[in-house]
Amino acid sequence: MKKIVIFGGGSGLSQILKGLKLFPLDITAVVSVSDNGRSTGRLRKEMNIPAVGDITKVMLSMANIDNDMQELLNYRFTKSKSLGNHSIKNLLLTALLDIKGNFALSLPILEKMLDITNGKILPLTEDSVNLVGITSNGKKVIGEEQITKCKDKIIKIDYNKDITVNPEVYKAIKSADLIIFSSGSLYTSIIPHLINKDLVKSINESHAKKLYICNLFTQPGETDGFKVSDHLKIIEEYLGKNSIDIVVANSKPMSTTLSKKYSTDEQKDPVILDIEYFQKNNIHVISDILYVVEDGYYRHDSLKTAYLIFSYLMDNNI
């Protein structure tokens, strides 16, 4: 069975994993733990723990449970002031962290509860850390939520202190057949994995192919006007030049009506595939119609994206 290590954050990584888990793959999902917003942020402050929200979201995407259980774990206490809009899944992981003391002992229990059978979820670190964004005018923005809301252009990401990378991440990289950087917020979901120099070295020394799944839309303040190649260039600023072997990207324009809504309401535009750049730089591109509309929003077509990645693995005997 082919071994995949996939790096990402919450929503983008979860969407991709919904498809990948349907194929005969051994998946290790590495999740950033620097979110400081909403329920997760309050739990971090109250319990002095790393962020749990993205991890629980990713775990549910890998779970083999029925819809009723999914609904229960996603339930938020919206009518309670004392329970403060916390979700059941976040409270469960927070309780386990309080009982067991760390992710290493807590996550296997949740994986068993959720019947996760073809992989595992690893936090990037056990440390409670915050992201620091540097804007184009030299301003420091502290916190993932604050970076996301910042209207100035973000040009660099760091942590507020050095982190110790989870040792299990290094083990997974050493045995990986393919290393994937998931779709998701470029600066707050993907780059956080590429700040630690030892981890970057481990990724680059791996014989596994490196693949990037590009976002469908730009993000205001972070990737305004970015084409697919611009996303790749930012990743390679941290990972190193010519480090990505394969890029997966959407190749078809989207519905004018819904795209205009994204542009007007959220200042987001479709990411354009500039294929000439990749041909010139000898980077393999897997392109197709990669989007679906779910609940009025564009999402990656998780099944098709996973199928294309699995087919590449099989066709190239990786």
XYZ file of C-alpha atoms in Angstrom:
318
model
C 0.000 0.000 0.000
C 1.372 3.408 -1.003
C 2.235 5.763 1.840
C 1.187 9.397 1.628
C 2.055 12.253 3.957
C -0.196 15.277 3.473
C 0.355 18.646 5.148
C -2.408 21.187 5.698
C -4.844 22.963 7.994
C -8.556 22.545 8.537
C -11.101 22.972 5.752
C -8.840 22.511 2.716
C -7.137 19.408 4.072
C -10.439 17.925 5.263
C -11.988 18.261 1.820
C -9.081 16.473 0.136
C -9.022 13.681 2.733
C -12.689 12.884 2.126
C -11.603 11.595 -1.272
C -8.194 10.123 -0.461
C -9.583 7.901 2.317
C -11.668 6.025 -0.297
C -8.539 4.668 -2.006
C -6.142 1.937 -0.830
C -3.593 4.347 0.647
C -1.779 4.598 3.968
C -2.371 8.252 4.868
C -0.610 10.394 7.451
C -2.258 13.798 7.736
C -0.090 16.420 9.424
C -2.133 19.319 10.770
C -1.048 22.810 11.802
C -2.042 23.727 15.371
C -1.742 27.523 15.512
C -5.393 28.554 15.061
C -6.449 31.097 17.690
C -9.983 31.963 16.623
C -13.492 31.171 17.843
C -13.976 28.051 19.980
C -10.414 26.846 19.465
C -8.913 30.147 20.541
C -10.907 30.281 23.757
C -10.022 26.701 24.645
C -6.346 27.486 24.049
C -6.480 30.392 26.489
C -8.517 28.584 29.133
C -6.682 25.254 29.017
C -3.210 26.322 27.771
C -3.261 23.787 24.939
C -2.398 23.831 21.224
C -5.247 24.427 18.768
C -7.704 21.520 18.561
C -10.224 22.726 15.965
C -8.357 21.887 12.771
C -7.334 18.482 14.122
C -10.890 17.495 15.026
C -12.154 18.712 11.645
C -9.538 16.595 9.860
C -10.328 13.584 12.041
C -14.015 13.752 11.126
C -13.118 13.815 7.434
C -11.193 10.547 7.923
C -13.848 8.936 10.125
C -16.005 5.953 9.195
C -19.104 6.855 11.208
C -22.753 7.424 10.336
C -24.411 10.786 9.731
C -26.002 10.916 13.183
C -22.595 10.596 14.840
C -21.128 13.201 12.474
C -23.949 15.576 13.375
C -23.457 14.984 17.094
C -19.704 15.612 17.009
C -20.155 18.779 14.929
C -22.872 20.101 17.264
C -22.153 23.501 18.815
C -23.755 24.849 21.991
C -25.039 28.014 20.351
C -27.698 28.657 23.034
C -25.390 28.385 26.039
C -23.261 31.239 27.363
C -21.236 28.979 29.646
C -20.452 26.484 26.856
C -19.645 29.361 24.507
C -20.373 27.904 21.070
C -17.864 25.083 21.598
C -18.349 22.001 19.441
C -18.620 18.507 20.898
C -15.580 17.340 18.944
C -13.424 20.175 20.312
C -14.557 19.496 23.875
C -13.822 15.783 23.470
C -10.244 16.376 22.343
C -9.733 19.042 25.012
C -10.925 16.575 27.675
C -8.555 13.909 26.366
C -5.648 16.376 26.415
C -6.498 17.204 30.031
C -6.624 13.501 30.942
C -3.676 12.212 28.920
C -1.475 15.296 28.789
C -0.592 15.386 25.096
C -1.752 14.675 21.555
C 0.396 11.551 21.266
C -1.712 9.733 23.863
C -5.031 11.441 23.076
C -5.397 11.112 19.299
C -5.208 7.288 19.089
C -8.246 7.135 21.401
C -10.238 9.445 19.125
C -9.060 7.559 16.040
C -10.429 4.370 17.585
C -13.740 6.057 18.476
C -14.080 7.406 14.927
C -13.058 4.128 13.272
C -10.210 5.684 11.304
C -8.704 2.667 9.590
C -6.463 3.733 6.702
C -4.244 6.353 8.274
C -3.533 8.611 11.197
C -3.596 12.273 12.106
C -0.565 13.997 13.571
C -0.284 17.524 14.975
C 2.715 19.369 13.564
C 3.825 20.078 17.132
C 2.695 19.633 20.727
C 3.685 23.246 21.445
C 1.144 26.008 21.951
C 2.350 28.626 19.470
C 1.036 31.573 17.495
C 1.739 32.628 13.945
C 3.343 35.997 13.267
C 2.678 37.659 9.938
C 4.870 40.405 8.494
C 3.097 42.849 6.195
C 4.541 44.668 3.187
C 4.906 47.816 5.308
C 6.814 45.987 8.054
C 3.965 45.594 10.518
C 3.799 42.481 12.736
C 0.432 40.748 12.998
C 0.240 38.151 15.780
C -2.253 35.284 15.573
C -3.725 33.211 12.759
C -7.141 34.837 13.032
C -5.595 38.311 12.975
C -3.467 37.427 9.926
C -6.541 36.168 8.082
C -8.427 39.386 8.845
C -5.491 41.703 8.123
C -6.150 44.017 5.177
C -2.452 44.714 4.538
C -0.526 42.343 2.283
C 1.228 39.530 4.164
C 4.724 38.787 2.819
C 6.228 36.491 5.481
C 5.077 34.049 8.168
C 6.922 32.931 11.303
C 6.134 31.605 14.782
C 6.288 33.630 17.980
C 8.779 31.063 19.314
C 10.736 28.040 18.116
C 8.736 24.827 17.833
C 9.620 21.192 18.366
C 8.246 19.201 15.462
C 6.383 16.013 16.359
C 8.941 13.152 15.968
C 6.257 10.989 14.325
C 6.161 13.462 11.425
C 9.821 12.766 10.637
C 9.164 9.018 10.730
C 6.250 9.367 8.309
C 8.336 11.449 5.892
C 11.129 8.870 5.815
C 8.776 6.107 4.650
C 6.572 8.222 2.359
C 6.029 7.464 -1.323
C 4.387 10.846 -1.913
C 4.408 14.095 0.077
C 1.440 16.388 -0.540
C 0.865 20.011 0.359
C -2.888 20.349 0.499
C -5.149 23.081 -0.723
C -5.988 25.581 1.986
C -4.874 28.988 3.171
C -1.365 29.417 1.791
C 0.010 31.503 4.643
C -1.872 30.059 7.612
C -2.382 26.384 6.681
C 0.536 25.395 4.412
C 3.471 27.696 5.206
C 3.296 26.935 8.981
C 4.664 23.489 8.101
C 7.642 25.013 6.292
C 8.973 27.408 8.934
C 11.038 24.877 10.884
C 14.337 24.346 9.067
C 14.844 20.779 10.301
C 11.457 19.751 8.922
C 12.177 21.443 5.596
C 15.475 19.576 5.417
C 13.735 16.270 6.131
C 11.174 16.898 3.380
C 13.843 17.835 0.850
C 15.988 14.816 1.713
C 13.052 12.462 1.206
C 13.042 10.437 -2.006
C 9.268 10.865 -2.216
C 7.778 13.018 -4.957
C 6.380 16.347 -3.736
C 2.934 17.429 -4.906
C 0.995 20.650 -4.364
C -2.796 20.958 -4.694
C -3.472 24.567 -5.618
C -6.398 26.563 -4.240
C -9.447 27.328 -6.356
C -9.637 30.967 -5.214
C -7.305 33.724 -4.093
C -7.443 35.093 -0.545
C -7.701 38.826 0.167
C -4.589 40.299 1.759
C -2.625 37.110 1.132
C -2.795 35.987 -2.491
C -4.611 38.762 -4.371
C -4.074 38.370 -8.114
C -2.114 35.121 -7.695
C -1.970 32.566 -10.493
C -1.081 28.925 -9.806
C 2.618 29.650 -10.363
C 2.547 32.444 -7.758
C 1.260 30.015 -5.123
C 4.066 27.623 -6.009
C 6.716 30.348 -5.798
C 5.659 31.229 -2.241
C 5.904 27.594 -1.160
C 9.353 27.315 -2.730
C 10.515 30.456 -0.904
C 10.286 28.315 2.236
C 10.861 24.823 0.861
C 13.529 25.648 -1.725
C 13.638 26.207 -5.478
C 12.571 23.296 -7.704
C 11.339 21.295 -4.711
C 7.817 20.594 -6.028
C 7.537 17.896 -8.705
C 3.790 17.878 -9.417
C 1.038 20.491 -9.227
C -2.684 19.677 -9.221
C -4.806 22.592 -10.427
C -8.235 23.437 -11.745
C -8.276 24.108 -15.477
C -11.838 25.260 -16.205
C -13.430 28.685 -15.599
C -16.219 28.769 -13.061
C -19.858 29.893 -13.163
C -19.981 33.612 -13.838
C -22.798 34.264 -11.366
C -21.242 32.502 -8.371
C -17.725 33.708 -9.198
C -18.980 37.295 -9.236
C -20.553 36.729 -5.818
C -17.159 35.550 -4.489
C -15.459 38.584 -6.029
C -18.011 41.094 -4.749
C -18.742 39.679 -1.278
C -15.384 38.189 -0.324
C -12.855 39.795 -2.717
C -11.822 36.355 -3.931
C -11.082 35.502 -7.570
C -10.549 32.155 -9.329
C -6.913 31.088 -9.484
C -5.796 30.951 -13.125
C -3.628 28.062 -14.329
C -0.686 29.597 -16.222
C 0.466 26.347 -17.806
C 3.361 27.956 -19.715
C 5.284 28.539 -16.487
C 5.157 24.851 -15.590
C 6.097 23.692 -19.064
C 9.088 26.040 -19.032
C 10.211 24.798 -15.603
C 9.570 21.104 -16.288
C 6.997 20.710 -13.523
C 4.324 18.087 -14.127
C 0.781 19.484 -14.008
C -2.335 17.423 -13.356
C -5.258 19.586 -14.431
C -8.988 18.983 -14.770
C -12.350 20.372 -13.670
C -11.643 20.119 -9.952
C -14.541 21.989 -8.373
C -18.020 21.205 -7.178
C -20.630 23.450 -5.569
C -21.636 22.372 -2.050
C -24.149 24.373 -0.017
C -23.655 27.361 -2.304
C -19.847 27.330 -2.076
C -17.119 26.143 -4.408
C -15.125 23.215 -3.021
C -12.514 20.911 -4.419
C -14.107 17.827 -5.930
C -12.621 15.519 -3.313
C -13.258 12.274 -5.201
C -11.910 13.461 -8.552
C -8.869 15.110 -6.959
C -8.067 11.936 -5.028
C -8.609 9.796 -8.124
C -6.161 11.908 -10.140
C -3.522 11.645 -7.421
C -4.023 7.900 -6.999
C -3.888 7.401 -10.793
C -0.613 9.328 -10.949
C 0.849 7.058 -8.272
C -0.221 3.936 -10.120
C 0.689 5.122 -13.631
C 4.178 6.177 -12.563
C 4.781 3.186 -10.276
C 5.636 5.435 -7.356
